[in-house]
CSV table of C-alpha atoms in Angstrom, one decimal:
chain,number,residue,atom,x,y,z
M,1,UNK,CA,-0.1,0.0,0.1
M,2,UNK,CA,1.5,3.3,-1.0
M,3,UNK,CA,1.1,6.6,0.6
M,4,UNK,CA,-1.8,7.8,-1.6
M,5,UNK,CA,-3.8,4.6,-1.0
M,6,UNK,CA,-3.3,4.8,2.8
M,7,UNK,CA,-4.4,8.5,3.0
M,8,UNK,CA,-7.5,8.0,0.9
M,9,UNK,CA,-8.4,4.8,2.9
M,10,UNK,CA,-7.9,6.6,6.2
M,11,UNK,CA,-9.4,10.1,5.4
M,12,UNK,CA,-11.3,9.8,2.3
M,13,UNK,CA,-10.9,12.3,-0.7
M,14,UNK,CA,-11.5,15.2,1.6
M,15,UNK,CA,-9.8,15.9,4.9
M,16,UNK,CA,-11.2,18.1,7.7
M,17,UNK,CA,-9.0,20.4,9.7
M,18,UNK,CA,-8.9,17.8,12.6
M,19,UNK,CA,-7.6,15.3,10.0
M,20,UNK,CA,-4.8,17.6,8.8
M,21,UNK,CA,-4.0,18.3,12.3
M,22,UNK,CA,-3.7,14.5,13.2
M,23,UNK,CA,-1.5,13.9,10.1
M,24,UNK,CA,0.8,16.6,11.0
M,25,UNK,CA,0.8,16.1,14.8
M,26,UNK,CA,-0.6,19.5,15.7
M,27,UNK,CA,-3.8,20.7,17.3
M,28,UNK,CA,-6.7,21.8,15.1
M,29,UNK,CA,-6.4,25.3,16.5
M,30,UNK,CA,-2.7,25.3,15.6
M,31,UNK,CA,-3.6,24.5,12.0
M,32,UNK,CA,-6.2,27.1,11.9
M,33,UNK,CA,-3.6,29.7,13.0
M,34,UNK,CA,-1.1,28.4,10.7
M,35,UNK,CA,-3.4,28.9,7.8
M,36,UNK,CA,-4.2,32.4,8.5
M,37,UNK,CA,-0.6,33.6,8.8
M,38,UNK,CA,1.9,33.8,6.0
M,39,UNK,CA,4.0,30.7,6.6
M,40,UNK,CA,5.4,28.0,4.5
M,41,UNK,CA,2.9,25.6,5.7
M,42,UNK,CA,-0.1,28.0,4.8
M,43,UNK,CA,1.3,28.7,1.4
M,44,UNK,CA,1.4,24.9,0.6
M,45,UNK,CA,-2.0,24.1,2.2
M,46,UNK,CA,-4.2,27.0,1.0
M,47,UNK,CA,-4.3,25.8,-2.6
M,48,UNK,CA,-5.7,22.4,-1.4
M,49,UNK,CA,-8.6,23.9,0.5
M,50,UNK,CA,-12.3,23.6,-0.5
M,51,UNK,CA,-15.1,25.4,1.4
M,52,UNK,CA,-18.4,23.6,1.6
M,53,UNK,CA,-20.8,26.0,3.3
M,54,UNK,CA,-19.0,27.2,6.4
M,55,UNK,CA,-16.8,24.1,6.6
M,56,UNK,CA,-13.3,23.9,5.2
M,57,UNK,CA,-11.9,20.7,3.8
M,58,UNK,CA,-8.6,19.9,2.1
M,59,UNK,CA,-8.2,17.6,-1.0
M,60,UNK,CA,-6.3,14.7,0.5
M,61,UNK,CA,-4.3,14.0,-2.8
M,62,UNK,CA,-3.3,17.5,-3.0
M,63,UNK,CA,-2.2,17.7,0.6
M,64,UNK,CA,0.0,14.6,0.0
M,65,UNK,CA,1.6,16.4,-3.0
M,66,UNK,CA,2.0,19.8,-1.2
M,67,UNK,CA,3.6,18.2,1.8
M,68,UNK,CA,5.8,15.9,-0.3
M,69,UNK,CA,4.7,12.9,1.8
M,70,UNK,CA,6.1,10.5,-0.8
M,71,UNK,CA,9.8,12.1,-0.6
M,72,UNK,CA,12.5,11.2,1.9
M,73,UNK,CA,12.3,12.7,5.4
M,74,UNK,CA,14.8,15.4,5.0
M,75,UNK,CA,12.5,17.2,2.6
M,76,UNK,CA,9.6,17.3,5.1
M,77,UNK,CA,11.2,19.4,8.0
M,78,UNK,CA,9.0,21.7,9.7
M,79,UNK,CA,5.6,20.0,8.9
M,80,UNK,CA,5.0,18.1,12.0
M,81,UNK,CA,6.9,16.4,14.8
M,82,UNK,CA,9.2,13.5,14.1
M,83,UNK,CA,9.9,10.8,16.5
M,84,UNK,CA,13.5,10.5,17.3
M,85,UNK,CA,15.3,7.2,17.8
M,86,UNK,CA,15.1,7.6,21.6
M,87,UNK,CA,11.4,7.8,21.4
M,88,UNK,CA,11.1,11.6,22.0
M,89,UNK,CA,9.5,14.1,19.6
M,90,UNK,CA,11.8,16.4,17.6
M,91,UNK,CA,10.9,19.8,16.2
């Protein structure tokens, strides 16, 4: 199972803010704050946003591409916490 299949199976074709927060290891409020500030994460996630009424969703496959989830870890720095070899979370 590749990354694309895993994400679609787990979240469906649209992800809520809670789903994105879970994927990145952040709180939903932290994702909201990040989206409304000019950061690298917001510049990558904003094009994946879809509004349905008052709700905000993200296209799962575009999130995967925007965050380079298929690439090696060194290209993903800053998009969540990584577990270090000693079991602690890194920045």
